[in-house]
Structures are given as C-alpha cells and as structure tokens.
CSV table of C-alpha atoms and ligand atoms in Angstrom, one decimal:
chain,number,residue,atom,x,y,z
A,1,MET,CA,-117.4,84.9,-153.9
A,2,GLU,CA,-118.0,85.2,-157.6
A,3,SER,CA,-121.5,84.3,-158.2
A,4,ASP,CA,-124.5,85.5,-156.1
A,5,THR,CA,-125.7,82.2,-155.8
A,6,LEU,CA,-124.3,79.8,-153.0
A,7,LEU,CA,-125.0,76.2,-152.3
A,8,ILE,CA,-123.9,74.7,-148.9
A,9,THR,CA,-123.9,71.2,-149.3
A,10,GLY,CA,-123.8,68.0,-146.8
A,11,GLY,CA,-124.0,69.8,-143.8
A,12,THR,CA,-126.6,68.9,-141.1
A,13,VAL,CA,-128.9,72.1,-140.4
A,14,VAL,CA,-129.8,72.8,-136.8
A,15,THR,CA,-132.7,75.3,-136.0
A,16,ALA,CA,-134.5,75.7,-132.9
A,17,GLU,CA,-136.8,73.4,-133.5
A,18,GLY,CA,-134.9,70.6,-135.5
A,19,CYS,CA,-131.5,69.2,-136.9
A,20,PHE,CA,-131.8,67.6,-140.3
A,21,PRO,CA,-129.5,66.9,-143.2
A,22,ALA,CA,-130.2,69.5,-145.7
A,23,ASP,CA,-128.5,71.8,-148.4
A,24,VAL,CA,-128.8,75.5,-148.1
A,25,LEU,CA,-129.5,77.8,-151.3
A,26,CYS,CA,-128.7,81.1,-150.6
A,27,ARG,CA,-129.3,84.2,-153.3
A,28,GLY,CA,-127.6,87.1,-152.9
A,29,GLU,CA,-128.2,88.1,-149.2
A,30,ARG,CA,-130.7,85.8,-148.5
A,31,ILE,CA,-131.7,82.2,-147.8
A,32,VAL,CA,-133.7,81.0,-150.6
A,33,ALA,CA,-134.3,77.4,-150.2
A,34,LEU,CA,-133.8,74.3,-148.0
A,35,LEU,CA,-133.0,71.1,-150.4
A,36,ALA,CA,-132.9,67.4,-149.9
A,37,PRO,CA,-129.6,66.8,-149.7
A,38,GLY,CA,-128.0,66.4,-153.4
A,39,GLU,CA,-131.4,68.1,-154.8
A,40,GLY,CA,-130.0,71.6,-156.0
A,41,ARG,CA,-128.1,72.1,-159.1
A,42,PRO,CA,-128.3,75.7,-159.6
A,43,GLU,CA,-125.5,77.5,-161.2
A,44,GLY,CA,-123.1,78.9,-158.6
A,45,ASP,CA,-120.9,78.6,-156.0
A,46,ARG,CA,-120.5,75.7,-153.6
A,47,LEU,CA,-119.5,75.2,-149.9
A,48,ASP,CA,-119.0,71.7,-148.8
A,49,ALA,CA,-120.2,71.6,-145.0
A,50,SER,CA,-119.7,67.7,-144.7
A,51,GLY,CA,-119.5,66.8,-141.5
A,52,CYS,CA,-120.1,70.0,-140.0
A,53,TYR,CA,-123.5,71.6,-138.9
A,54,VAL,CA,-125.2,74.4,-140.3
A,55,LEU,CA,-126.1,77.0,-137.7
A,56,PRO,CA,-128.1,80.3,-137.5
A,57,GLY,CA,-125.6,83.1,-137.0
A,58,GLY,CA,-124.8,83.9,-133.4
A,59,VAL,CA,-126.9,86.9,-131.9
A,60,ASP,CA,-125.5,88.5,-128.7
A,61,VAL,CA,-127.7,91.0,-127.8
A,62,HIS,CA,-125.5,92.4,-124.8
A,63,VAL,CA,-121.9,93.6,-125.6
A,64,HIS,CA,-120.3,96.8,-124.7
A,65,LEU,CA,-117.7,97.8,-127.4
A,66,GLN,CA,-115.7,101.4,-127.0
A,67,MET,CA,-117.7,101.9,-123.9
A,68,PRO,CA,-116.6,105.2,-122.1
A,69,VAL,CA,-116.4,104.4,-118.3
A,70,GLY,CA,-114.4,107.2,-116.3
A,71,GLU,CA,-111.4,107.9,-117.7
A,72,PHE,CA,-111.1,104.6,-119.7
A,73,VAL,CA,-113.0,103.0,-122.9
A,74,SER,CA,-113.5,99.3,-122.9
A,75,THR,CA,-110.7,98.0,-125.1
A,76,ASP,CA,-112.6,96.5,-128.4
A,77,ASP,CA,-113.6,99.0,-130.6
A,78,PHE,CA,-116.6,98.2,-133.2
A,79,PHE,CA,-114.5,96.7,-135.5
A,80,SER,CA,-112.0,94.5,-133.3
A,81,GLY,CA,-115.1,93.7,-131.0
A,82,THR,CA,-117.1,92.7,-134.1
A,83,VAL,CA,-114.1,90.6,-136.0
A,84,ALA,CA,-113.9,88.4,-132.8
A,85,ALA,CA,-118.0,88.3,-132.7
A,86,ALA,CA,-117.3,86.9,-136.7
A,87,CYS,CA,-114.5,84.5,-135.5
A,88,GLY,CA,-116.4,83.2,-132.6
A,89,GLY,CA,-119.6,82.5,-134.8
A,90,THR,CA,-121.8,85.6,-133.9
A,91,THR,CA,-123.2,87.6,-136.6
A,92,THR,CA,-125.4,90.3,-135.1
A,93,VAL,CA,-124.4,92.0,-132.1
A,94,VAL,CA,-126.6,94.6,-129.7
A,95,ASP,CA,-124.7,97.4,-128.3
A,96,PHE,CA,-126.2,100.3,-126.3
A,97,ALA,CA,-126.8,104.0,-127.0
A,98,THR,CA,-126.1,105.5,-123.4
A,99,GLN,CA,-127.8,108.4,-122.6
A,100,GLU,CA,-125.9,111.1,-120.4
A,101,ARG,CA,-128.7,112.3,-117.8
A,102,GLY,CA,-130.1,115.3,-119.3
A,103,GLN,CA,-129.0,114.5,-123.3
A,104,PRO,CA,-131.5,114.3,-125.7
A,105,LEU,CA,-131.9,110.5,-126.4
A,106,GLU,CA,-131.6,110.8,-130.1
A,107,GLU,CA,-128.4,112.7,-129.7
A,108,ALA,CA,-126.9,109.5,-127.7
A,109,VAL,CA,-128.1,107.5,-130.6
A,110,ALA,CA,-126.8,109.8,-133.2
A,111,GLN,CA,-123.4,109.8,-131.3
A,112,ARG,CA,-123.4,105.9,-131.2
A,113,ARG,CA,-124.5,105.4,-134.7
A,114,ALA,CA,-121.5,107.5,-135.9
A,115,GLU,CA,-119.1,105.4,-134.0
A,116,ALA,CA,-120.2,102.0,-135.3
A,117,ASP,CA,-121.6,102.7,-138.8
A,118,GLY,CA,-118.9,102.3,-141.1
A,119,LYS,CA,-116.7,99.9,-138.5
A,120,VAL,CA,-118.5,97.3,-138.1
A,121,ALA,CA,-117.6,93.8,-139.4
A,122,VAL,CA,-121.1,92.1,-138.6
A,123,ASP,CA,-124.3,93.7,-138.2
A,124,TYR,CA,-125.4,95.2,-135.0
A,125,SER,CA,-128.2,97.3,-133.5
A,126,LEU,CA,-128.5,99.2,-130.3
A,127,HIS,CA,-130.6,99.2,-127.1
A,128,LEU,CA,-131.3,102.8,-125.9
A,129,ALA,CA,-130.1,102.9,-122.1
A,130,VAL,CA,-132.1,105.5,-120.6
A,131,THR,CA,-130.6,107.3,-117.8
A,132,ASP,CA,-133.6,110.0,-117.3
A,133,ALA,CA,-137.2,109.7,-117.6
A,134,SER,CA,-137.7,113.6,-118.2
A,135,GLU,CA,-140.4,114.7,-120.6
A,136,GLY,CA,-137.9,115.0,-123.8
A,137,THR,CA,-137.0,111.3,-123.1
A,138,LEU,CA,-140.4,110.4,-122.8
A,139,ARG,CA,-141.2,112.2,-125.9
A,140,ALA,CA,-138.7,110.8,-128.0
A,141,LEU,CA,-138.8,107.1,-127.0
A,142,PRO,CA,-141.8,106.5,-129.1
A,143,ARG,CA,-140.4,107.5,-132.5
A,144,LEU,CA,-137.0,106.2,-131.7
A,145,VAL,CA,-139.0,102.5,-131.1
A,146,GLU,CA,-140.6,103.0,-134.5
A,147,GLU,CA,-137.1,104.0,-135.9
A,148,GLY,CA,-135.6,100.3,-134.8
A,149,TYR,CA,-134.6,100.8,-131.6
A,150,ALA,CA,-136.9,98.6,-130.0
A,151,SER,CA,-135.7,97.9,-126.6
A,152,PHE,CA,-134.6,99.8,-123.2
A,153,LYS,CA,-131.7,99.0,-121.1
A,154,LEU,CA,-132.6,100.0,-117.5
A,155,TYR,CA,-130.3,100.2,-114.8
A,156,THR,CA,-130.9,100.1,-111.2
A,157,VAL,CA,-127.5,100.7,-109.8
A,158,TYR,CA,-124.1,102.6,-110.7
A,159,PRO,CA,-124.0,106.4,-109.9
A,160,ALA,CA,-124.3,107.9,-113.6
A,161,LEU,CA,-126.7,105.4,-114.7
A,162,TYR,CA,-129.3,104.2,-112.3
A,163,LEU,CA,-133.2,105.0,-112.2
A,164,GLU,CA,-135.7,105.5,-109.5
A,165,ASP,CA,-138.4,103.3,-109.2
A,166,ALA,CA,-140.7,106.1,-110.6
A,167,GLU,CA,-138.6,106.3,-113.8
A,168,ILE,CA,-138.6,103.0,-114.3
A,169,LEU,CA,-142.1,102.5,-113.8
A,170,GLY,CA,-143.0,105.3,-116.1
A,171,LEU,CA,-140.4,103.8,-118.7
A,172,LEU,CA,-141.9,100.3,-118.4
A,173,GLU,CA,-145.4,102.2,-119.2
A,174,VAL,CA,-143.8,103.7,-122.3
A,175,ALA,CA,-142.7,100.0,-122.9
A,176,ARG,CA,-145.8,98.4,-122.9
A,177,GLU,CA,-147.5,101.6,-124.9
A,178,THR,CA,-144.8,101.4,-127.6
A,179,GLY,CA,-144.2,97.3,-127.6
A,180,ALA,CA,-140.3,98.1,-126.7
A,181,MET,CA,-138.5,95.1,-124.8
A,182,PRO,CA,-137.1,96.2,-121.4
A,183,LEU,CA,-133.6,94.8,-120.6
A,184,VAL,CA,-133.2,95.6,-116.8
A,185,HIS,CA,-129.8,95.3,-114.8
A,186,CYS,CA,-131.0,94.2,-111.1
A,187,GLU,CA,-128.9,95.2,-108.3
A,188,ASN,CA,-130.4,96.8,-105.0
A,189,ARG,CA,-128.4,100.2,-105.2
A,190,ALA,CA,-128.3,100.7,-101.3
A,191,ILE,CA,-127.3,97.1,-100.5
A,192,VAL,CA,-124.1,97.5,-102.8
A,193,GLU,CA,-123.3,100.9,-101.7
A,194,HIS,CA,-123.4,100.1,-98.0
A,195,CYS,CA,-121.8,96.9,-98.4
A,196,THR,CA,-118.9,98.5,-100.6
A,197,ARG,CA,-118.4,101.2,-97.7
A,198,ALA,CA,-118.6,98.7,-95.2
A,199,LEU,CA,-115.8,96.6,-96.7
A,200,LEU,CA,-113.3,99.2,-97.5
A,201,SER,CA,-113.7,100.7,-94.0
A,202,ALA,CA,-113.1,97.7,-92.7
A,203,GLY,CA,-109.5,97.9,-94.7
A,204,LYS,CA,-111.0,94.6,-97.4
A,205,ARG,CA,-109.5,96.4,-100.5
A,206,GLU,CA,-108.9,93.1,-102.3
A,207,PRO,CA,-110.8,91.8,-105.6
A,208,ARG,CA,-111.7,88.7,-103.3
A,209,TYR,CA,-114.5,91.3,-101.6
A,210,HIS,CA,-115.9,92.3,-104.9
A,211,PRO,CA,-118.6,89.3,-104.6
A,212,GLN,CA,-119.2,90.5,-100.9
A,213,ALA,CA,-120.2,93.8,-101.9
A,214,ARG,CA,-122.9,93.1,-104.3
A,215,PRO,CA,-124.4,89.7,-102.4
A,216,ALA,CA,-127.3,87.4,-104.0
A,217,GLU,CA,-129.8,89.2,-101.8
A,218,ALA,CA,-129.1,92.6,-104.1
A,219,GLU,CA,-129.9,90.8,-107.1
A,220,ALA,CA,-132.6,88.9,-105.7
A,221,GLU,CA,-134.3,91.9,-104.2
A,222,ALA,CA,-133.8,93.9,-107.2
A,223,VAL,CA,-135.6,91.5,-109.3
A,224,ARG,CA,-138.6,91.3,-107.3
A,225,ARG,CA,-138.8,95.1,-107.4
A,226,ILE,CA,-138.5,95.3,-111.5
A,227,LEU,CA,-141.4,92.4,-111.4
A,228,ALA,CA,-143.5,94.0,-109.1
A,229,LEU,CA,-143.2,97.3,-111.0
A,230,ALA,CA,-143.5,95.8,-114.8
A,231,GLU,CA,-146.3,93.9,-113.2
A,232,VAL,CA,-147.9,97.5,-112.4
A,233,ALA,CA,-147.2,99.0,-115.9
A,234,GLY,CA,-148.4,95.5,-117.8
A,235,ALA,CA,-144.9,95.3,-119.4
A,236,PRO,CA,-142.8,92.3,-120.1
A,237,VAL,CA,-139.4,92.4,-118.9
A,238,CYS,CA,-136.0,90.7,-119.7
A,239,ILE,CA,-133.8,90.4,-116.4
A,240,ALA,CA,-129.9,91.1,-117.7
A,241,HIS,CA,-127.6,88.7,-116.8
A,242,LEU,CA,-129.4,87.1,-114.0
A,243,SER,CA,-126.6,85.1,-111.8
A,244,THR,CA,-128.2,83.5,-108.7
A,245,ARG,CA,-130.6,80.8,-107.5
A,246,LEU,CA,-132.6,83.3,-105.1
A,247,ALA,CA,-133.2,85.4,-107.9
A,248,LEU,CA,-134.1,82.8,-110.4
A,249,GLY,CA,-137.0,81.9,-107.5
A,250,GLU,CA,-138.1,85.1,-107.9
A,251,VAL,CA,-138.7,84.7,-111.6
A,252,CYS,CA,-140.6,81.1,-111.4
A,253,ARG,CA,-142.8,82.7,-108.6
A,254,ALA,CA,-143.6,85.6,-111.1
A,255,ARG,CA,-144.2,83.1,-113.8
A,256,THR,CA,-146.3,81.1,-111.7
A,257,ARG,CA,-148.7,84.2,-111.1
A,258,GLY,CA,-148.6,84.5,-114.8
A,259,GLN,CA,-146.0,87.3,-115.5
A,260,GLU,CA,-144.3,87.4,-118.7
A,261,VAL,CA,-140.9,87.7,-118.0
A,262,TYR,CA,-137.5,86.4,-120.0
A,263,VAL,CA,-134.3,85.7,-118.3
A,264,GLU,CA,-131.0,86.4,-119.7
A,265,THR,CA,-127.6,84.7,-118.5
A,266,CYS,CA,-123.9,84.6,-119.7
A,267,PRO,CA,-121.3,82.0,-119.8
A,268,HIS,CA,-119.3,83.5,-117.0
A,269,TYR,CA,-122.2,82.6,-114.9
A,270,LEU,CA,-122.5,78.9,-116.0
A,271,LEU,CA,-118.8,78.4,-115.9
A,272,LEU,CA,-116.8,80.1,-113.6
A,273,THR,CA,-117.3,80.7,-109.8
A,274,GLU,CA,-116.3,83.1,-106.9
A,275,GLU,CA,-113.2,81.0,-106.2
A,276,GLU,CA,-111.6,83.0,-109.0
A,277,TYR,CA,-111.4,85.9,-106.9
A,278,ALA,CA,-109.1,83.8,-104.3
A,279,ARG,CA,-106.4,83.9,-107.2
A,280,PRO,CA,-103.2,85.2,-105.9
A,281,GLY,CA,-102.2,88.7,-105.7
A,282,PHE,CA,-104.4,91.1,-107.6
A,283,GLU,CA,-105.4,88.0,-110.3
A,284,GLY,CA,-109.0,88.1,-109.3
A,285,ALA,CA,-109.3,91.6,-110.7
A,286,ARG,CA,-109.9,89.8,-114.0
A,287,TYR,CA,-112.9,88.4,-113.1
A,288,VAL,CA,-114.5,91.8,-111.3
A,289,LEU,CA,-117.5,91.9,-113.5
A,290,THR,CA,-121.1,92.9,-112.2
A,291,PRO,CA,-122.9,91.1,-110.8
A,292,PRO,CA,-120.2,88.9,-109.5
A,293,LEU,CA,-119.2,85.4,-110.3
A,294,ARG,CA,-121.1,83.5,-107.6
A,295,LYS,CA,-121.2,80.2,-105.6
A,296,GLU,CA,-121.4,76.4,-107.2
A,297,THR,CA,-124.8,76.1,-106.1
A,298,ASP,CA,-125.9,79.1,-108.1
A,299,ARG,CA,-123.8,77.5,-110.9
A,300,GLN,CA,-125.4,74.8,-110.4
A,301,ALA,CA,-129.2,75.9,-110.5
A,302,LEU,CA,-128.5,78.4,-113.5
A,303,TRP,CA,-127.5,74.8,-115.8
A,304,SER,CA,-130.7,73.3,-114.4
A,305,ALA,CA,-132.5,76.5,-115.7
A,306,LEU,CA,-131.0,76.3,-118.7
A,307,VAL,CA,-131.8,72.5,-119.1
A,308,GLN,CA,-135.4,73.1,-118.5
A,309,GLY,CA,-135.8,76.5,-120.1
A,310,THR,CA,-136.4,78.3,-117.4
A,311,ILE,CA,-133.5,80.6,-118.7
A,312,ASP,CA,-134.1,82.2,-122.8
A,313,LEU,CA,-130.7,83.5,-123.8
A,314,VAL,CA,-127.5,83.4,-123.0
A,315,SER,CA,-125.4,86.7,-123.9
A,316,THR,CA,-121.8,87.9,-123.0
A,317,ASP,CA,-122.1,91.2,-121.5
A,318,HIS,CA,-118.7,91.5,-123.2
A,319,CYS,CA,-116.9,94.7,-121.8
A,320,PRO,CA,-113.3,94.2,-122.0
A,321,TRP,CA,-110.4,95.9,-119.7
A,322,ASN,CA,-107.0,95.2,-120.0
A,323,TYR,CA,-105.4,93.9,-116.4
A,324,ARG,CA,-102.4,96.0,-117.2
A,325,GLY,CA,-103.2,99.8,-116.7
A,326,GLN,CA,-107.1,99.6,-116.8
A,327,LYS,CA,-107.8,96.5,-114.1
A,328,GLU,CA,-104.6,97.8,-112.2
A,329,ARG,CA,-106.5,101.1,-111.5
A,330,GLY,CA,-108.0,98.9,-108.4
A,331,ARG,CA,-104.9,97.9,-107.1
A,332,GLU,CA,-105.7,99.5,-103.4
A,333,ASP,CA,-109.9,99.7,-104.1
A,334,PHE,CA,-111.6,96.7,-105.4
A,335,SER,CA,-114.8,99.3,-105.9
A,336,LEU,CA,-112.2,101.0,-108.7
A,337,ILE,CA,-111.6,98.4,-110.8
A,338,PRO,CA,-113.4,98.9,-113.8
A,339,ASN,CA,-116.2,96.4,-114.2
A,340,GLY,CA,-116.7,93.6,-117.0
A,341,ALA,CA,-114.7,91.1,-118.7
A,342,PRO,CA,-114.5,89.6,-122.7
A,343,GLY,CA,-116.3,86.9,-123.9
A,344,ILE,CA,-117.8,87.6,-127.4
A,345,GLU,CA,-115.4,85.6,-129.2
A,346,THR,CA,-115.9,82.4,-126.8
A,347,ARG,CA,-119.7,82.3,-126.2
A,348,LEU,CA,-120.6,79.8,-128.7
A,349,ALA,CA,-117.9,77.3,-128.4
A,350,LEU,CA,-118.0,77.1,-124.7
A,351,LEU,CA,-121.5,76.8,-124.4
A,352,TRP,CA,-121.3,74.3,-127.1
A,353,SER,CA,-118.8,72.5,-125.5
A,354,GLU,CA,-119.9,72.4,-121.9
A,355,GLY,CA,-123.5,72.2,-122.7
A,356,VAL,CA,-123.7,70.1,-126.1
A,357,GLY,CA,-120.6,68.6,-125.7
A,358,ARG,CA,-121.3,67.0,-122.3
A,359,GLY,CA,-124.9,66.0,-123.2
A,360,ARG,CA,-126.5,68.8,-121.1
A,361,LEU,CA,-128.2,70.8,-124.1
A,362,SER,CA,-129.2,69.6,-127.2
A,363,PRO,CA,-127.8,71.3,-130.4
A,364,GLU,CA,-131.3,72.5,-130.9
A,365,ALA,CA,-131.6,74.3,-127.3
A,366,PHE,CA,-128.1,75.5,-128.2
A,367,VAL,CA,-129.5,77.7,-131.3
A,368,ALA,CA,-132.5,78.5,-129.2
A,369,LEU,CA,-130.3,80.0,-126.5
A,370,THR,CA,-127.8,81.7,-128.5
A,371,SER,CA,-129.6,82.8,-131.6
A,372,THR,CA,-133.4,82.4,-132.2
A,373,ASN,CA,-134.5,83.5,-128.7
A,374,PRO,CA,-132.3,86.6,-128.6
A,375,ALA,CA,-133.6,87.4,-131.9
A,376,ARG,CA,-137.2,86.7,-131.2
A,377,LEU,CA,-137.4,88.8,-127.9
A,378,PHE,CA,-135.2,91.8,-129.6
A,379,GLY,CA,-137.2,92.0,-132.5
A,380,LEU,CA,-134.8,90.5,-135.2
A,381,TYR,CA,-136.8,87.7,-135.9
A,382,PRO,CA,-136.9,86.0,-139.0
A,383,ARG,CA,-134.7,87.9,-140.5
A,384,LYS,CA,-131.7,86.8,-137.9
A,385,GLY,CA,-131.9,84.0,-135.9
A,386,ALA,CA,-133.8,81.7,-138.2
A,387,ILE,CA,-132.6,79.2,-141.5
A,388,VAL,CA,-135.6,79.8,-143.3
A,389,PRO,CA,-136.2,81.3,-146.9
A,390,GLY,CA,-136.3,85.2,-146.9
A,391,ALA,CA,-133.9,85.3,-143.9
A,392,ASP,CA,-130.5,86.8,-144.1
A,393,ALA,CA,-128.0,84.1,-145.3
A,394,ASP,CA,-125.9,84.6,-141.4
A,395,LEU,CA,-124.8,81.3,-141.4
A,396,VAL,CA,-122.0,79.1,-139.1
A,397,ILE,CA,-120.5,76.1,-140.9
A,398,TRP,CA,-119.8,74.8,-137.3
A,399,ASP,CA,-117.0,72.0,-137.2
A,400,PRO,CA,-118.2,69.7,-133.9
A,401,ALA,CA,-114.8,68.2,-133.8
A,402,ARG,CA,-112.4,71.2,-134.1
A,403,LYS,CA,-110.2,71.5,-130.8
A,404,VAL,CA,-109.4,74.7,-129.7
A,405,THR,CA,-107.3,75.9,-126.6
A,406,LEU,CA,-108.4,79.4,-125.4
A,407,ARG,CA,-105.5,81.8,-125.3
A,408,ALA,CA,-105.9,85.6,-125.0
A,409,GLU,CA,-102.6,86.0,-127.8
A,410,THR,CA,-104.6,83.9,-130.6
A,411,LEU,CA,-108.4,85.3,-129.9
A,412,HIS,CA,-109.0,88.3,-131.7
A,413,GLN,CA,-110.5,90.0,-128.6
A,414,GLN,CA,-108.3,93.1,-128.1
A,415,VAL,CA,-107.7,92.4,-124.4
A,416,ASP,CA,-104.6,91.5,-122.4
A,417,TYR,CA,-106.1,88.4,-121.1
A,418,CYS,CA,-108.9,85.6,-121.6
A,419,PRO,CA,-111.2,84.7,-118.5
A,420,TYR,CA,-111.0,81.0,-119.6
A,421,GLU,CA,-107.2,81.1,-120.3
A,422,GLY,CA,-105.7,77.7,-121.4
A,423,TRP,CA,-109.5,76.0,-121.7
A,424,GLU,CA,-109.8,73.4,-124.4
A,425,VAL,CA,-113.2,73.7,-126.2
A,426,VAL,CA,-114.5,71.1,-128.6
A,427,GLY,CA,-116.7,72.7,-131.9
A,428,TYR,CA,-115.7,76.0,-133.2
A,429,PRO,CA,-116.7,77.8,-136.2
A,430,ARG,CA,-114.9,77.0,-139.5
A,431,ASP,CA,-117.0,79.3,-141.6
A,432,VAL,CA,-119.1,82.2,-141.3
A,433,LEU,CA,-121.0,83.9,-143.6
A,434,LEU,CA,-122.9,87.3,-143.4
A,435,ARG,CA,-125.7,88.0,-145.5
A,436,GLY,CA,-124.3,85.5,-148.0
A,437,ARG,CA,-120.8,87.0,-147.8
A,438,PRO,CA,-118.0,85.0,-146.4
A,439,ILE,CA,-116.6,86.6,-143.3
A,440,VAL,CA,-114.4,83.7,-141.7
A,441,ARG,CA,-112.9,81.0,-144.1
A,442,GLU,CA,-111.4,78.2,-142.1
A,443,GLY,CA,-110.9,79.9,-139.0
A,444,ARG,CA,-109.5,82.9,-140.5
A,445,PHE,CA,-111.4,86.7,-140.7
A,446,VAL,CA,-111.8,87.6,-144.4
A,447,GLY,CA,-114.2,90.5,-143.9
A,448,GLU,CA,-113.9,94.4,-143.9
A,449,PRO,CA,-114.8,97.1,-141.5
A,450,GLY,CA,-118.6,98.6,-142.8
A,451,TRP,CA,-119.4,95.1,-144.2
A,452,GLY,CA,-121.9,94.9,-141.1
A,453,VAL,CA,-125.0,97.0,-141.0
A,454,PHE,CA,-127.4,98.5,-138.7
A,455,VAL,CA,-130.3,96.5,-138.1
A,456,PRO,CA,-133.5,98.1,-137.0
A,457,ARG,CA,-135.5,96.2,-134.9
A,458,ARG,CA,-139.2,95.4,-134.6
A,459,ARG,CA,-141.2,95.9,-131.5
A,460,THR,CA,-142.2,92.7,-130.2
A,461,ARG,CA,-144.9,91.8,-127.9
A,462,GLY,CA,-144.3,88.6,-126.3
A,463,SER,CA,-146.1,86.0,-124.5
A,464,PHE,CA,-144.8,84.0,-122.2
A,465,GLU,CA,-146.9,80.7,-123.2
A,466,LYS,CA,-143.6,78.4,-124.8
A,467,PRO,CA,-144.2,75.5,-126.4
A,468,VAL,CA,-144.4,72.4,-124.0
A,469,GLY,CA,-142.6,69.5,-124.6
A,470,THR,CA,-139.4,68.7,-126.5
A,471,VAL,CA,-137.8,71.9,-127.0
A,472,PRO,CA,-138.4,73.9,-124.0
A,473,ASN,CA,-135.8,76.8,-124.9
A,474,VAL,CA,-138.1,78.5,-127.7
A,475,ILE,CA,-139.8,81.8,-127.6
A,476,PRO,CA,-142.8,81.2,-129.7
A,477,SER,CA,-142.5,82.5,-133.2
A,478,SER,CA,-145.9,84.3,-133.3
A,479,THR,CA,-145.0,86.7,-130.6
A,480,PRO,CA,-143.3,89.3,-132.5
A,481,SER,CA,-145.9,91.9,-134.0
A,482,THR,CA,-145.0,93.9,-137.1
A,483,GLY,CA,-143.8,97.4,-136.0
B,1,DUC,N1,-121.6,94.6,-115.9
B,1,DUC,C1,-120.3,94.5,-116.1
B,1,DUC,O1,-119.7,93.6,-116.0
B,1,DUC,N2,-119.4,95.4,-117.5
B,1,DUC,C2,-120.3,96.3,-117.7
B,1,DUC,C3,-122.1,96.5,-117.5
B,1,DUC,C4,-122.4,95.4,-116.3
B,1,DUC,O2,-123.4,95.3,-116.0
B,2,ZN,ZN1,-123.9,95.0,-119.7
C-alpha cells in the first residue's frame, strides 16, 4: 500500500449488530469512518469489495502453536500457524503461556513472548495457563493481569496441568478480584483415568476407544463442579470447548440461577461425530482430540444452542500433530496418541458454509460468534472484533460465492492431514487486512513474520445480560471495564 489512507468500497459491512452497505475508510492502522456508499472521495488507495462482505477480522481465542507435549511439539509454529490463521480470515489469536509446576509465572510468560514476538503474522495475545496456586503465583497474577494477560486457563485433567479444586477456588477468587476471565477445561480426572485404565487392561487399545475413556459424564460433572466453585468465588467463568448436551444442561441451569457463565465450542464438535473413530485401521487417530467427538444428538444440541445464543463463541483449539510419526506413537495404546487436531485456517469457512450457507446462522451471528464475542469476553474489544471508528483496521473481504475444497495439501497449516479433507465450503476470505496492511490478497498470503504484534488485553467484568431480540449471540458492549 502506497498511501496511509485506504477506502474499501462497494462491500456490505457485517457487524454483530447489523449488515449494511457502506464504504470503510481506514487511515494508518485504524478505521476512521463508515461512509454511505460512494460518499467518500479521499486521496489514497481503494479496495473494491463489490459482491463481498466486509467482516471484522476473526478472533480465535484458543490455539496451541508450537506447544510442547512430552517428546513432541505441535506442528505449527508461531509463523506457520498465524499464516494459516490469516489465510482463513483470522487476524488475532490467543495462545497460552503455560507454567511448568513450580516455575515462576512471569518466566513462563517471558519464554512464550520470546517464542512468538517477531514471528507472528497476525496479532496475538496469551492466556495465563496456571498449573499451581502457590504463593508466588498468586502474588504474580494481579500484576500480569494489569500488564494485559487478562485471562487464566485452568485445567481439571492432564497429569502436568490439572489443578485441585481448592487451587481452582483460590484462582477463581483472584479472577474475581482482578477482573480476569477464567477459561476452564472441564473433565473429571478420576473418571478419565479410571476408564482409560479399564479399557487398556481389557485390551481395548485402538483409537475408537478414546471417546469411551472420556464419557459425557466426565465433562458434565466437571462443568457442574466448576460452576459451583465459580459461584462460591463470585467469579464469571468461560467453559472451554464444550462438547455435550449434558454439559449444556448444566450451563443452562446455572444461568437460570443467575450465574455468569460463558460457553465456547469448536467447529469439530459442530461438524463431526464419534463415528470418525470407526475409520479403518489406525485412521481414527486423526480425530483423537479432547474432549472427544460426540454423538449426533450432542452435535444437534450444540447447533440449537448456537442458534439460540446459549453458546457465545466458536474457537478452534487448534493443536496440530502429524499423523505420520506423531499420532502414530499411539498405535498400540490410544492414550498415547497426542491429543488435538488442526483448525485455525478452516474455522470461518466451515462455520460460514455450514451455518450461514445453510440458513442456520445470520451473518451477524457468525460475526458475533467468531470475532465480536471472543473479543469482548477476553478484553480485546473494541480494538478488535468491531468495525467502528477507532478500531484496528483488521478486516476481511469475504467472498460468499468462492468455493474451496479443503485439502491438507493446499491449506497453509503445517500438518499432514485435514480433518475435513475433501469437504467443499462456499464462502472464503478474498483479502485480509491487519491494522490496515494487506496480509492476504486474492487468497494469497502477502505478509511477513513479525507483522503481527502482541496485544495486551484489558480485564473484563462481564454480565450475562444479553440483549433480548434478534441477535442473541452478542455479549453486551457495556461489559468491558477499563483496566
Ligand atoms: N485438547 C486437545 O485436543 N488438544 C490440546 C489441549 C486440549 O485440551
Ligand atoms: Zn486447548
């Protein structure tokens, strides 16, 4: 781009609240005005968006790039993963600074920043994945929240990550006091460990036993318990990657009691079922992710919840492992298969195609679920997730007619398979701008490592009063407080 002024003309702007024809005027890194079509005649560059929607850049608040687990590291690093995000229309990702038990939290944050800074192709931020509630950790948290790490990731399972209930309670109290948002992975550890042992000792070692090791009750119990702990602590809570009808019931009951709870799900729970585990040979290993894919009844319940506004955001839990050499580690024992699947690049196209394309979601609800709500809940709004004067000019020129067949070979995710191989999607990003700068043109990545920056996040104090009416999926904009 030659000039620092850019006018995006002829498109239909979609926000969480409405859909209307407008030209978008950007200056430098920011949006400066929405103009009636044809009204603006500024000097500078123009980008023709005729026939396209203009969306706020996607915000994916749940990704695991170059995540070490045992002997492996997830296959997308901070560059390849964010190139894939950009090509899929996502301009902000939130990854994790994961503390090793006993490690000073500040050190975990500094290490992760050193891995990502200068490498990312889109903007990014970090959740604090806390693995102990020691005095040192509790002392460090308020300052880190003030510095822009305004959310905690808490785990109820995984040997290296889980927290005891008493620790979770203490951390939820810190979340209440600091205004940080807790994002909690909910599974009952005893159930998972017991079922895994029982299956393996009965010789049931193939990938198809993965869902039996992590039954719906394990998720529902942990959701119920976390909601009880959050109620006692007086903290809001966001349930990570919710996958079952049973757990949705727990959330609905808590909300009826007046509790402030938010729900994240992922495209794979909306689009796939546990039938994938019945693939021949070891192929089901591609779908070993946690919580597991569920039954058709769960999938249907999640879609209803999405449409009704019970689910607030759709993130990816992008955590790619190669089938060859990594997933294969679990050939003799499903519990050794590294958990996770890729999705950072396909989230928007799949949800648009299957949601908007099939008449289940309005374009506004799509924007709310994939950009505005995650930005609001995790302290990025209105810098991100909004098309308003003053917001970062993170914009996607979305071509609703573009058909793409998803293939691992042509996607930018650095992993040897795509869970949706051969699926055709209708609707895809044509151009993507990051703070006013083109990073995707006509579907081609044109950015560079380091064009993305770390974005500090403000603490948020949510309130669960959603607007009643036509657009249920919008978290009210009055909720973020300055921090
Ligand atoms: N689930 C996954 O599938 N991968 C990474 C972490 C998680 O909770
Ligand atoms: Zn995750």
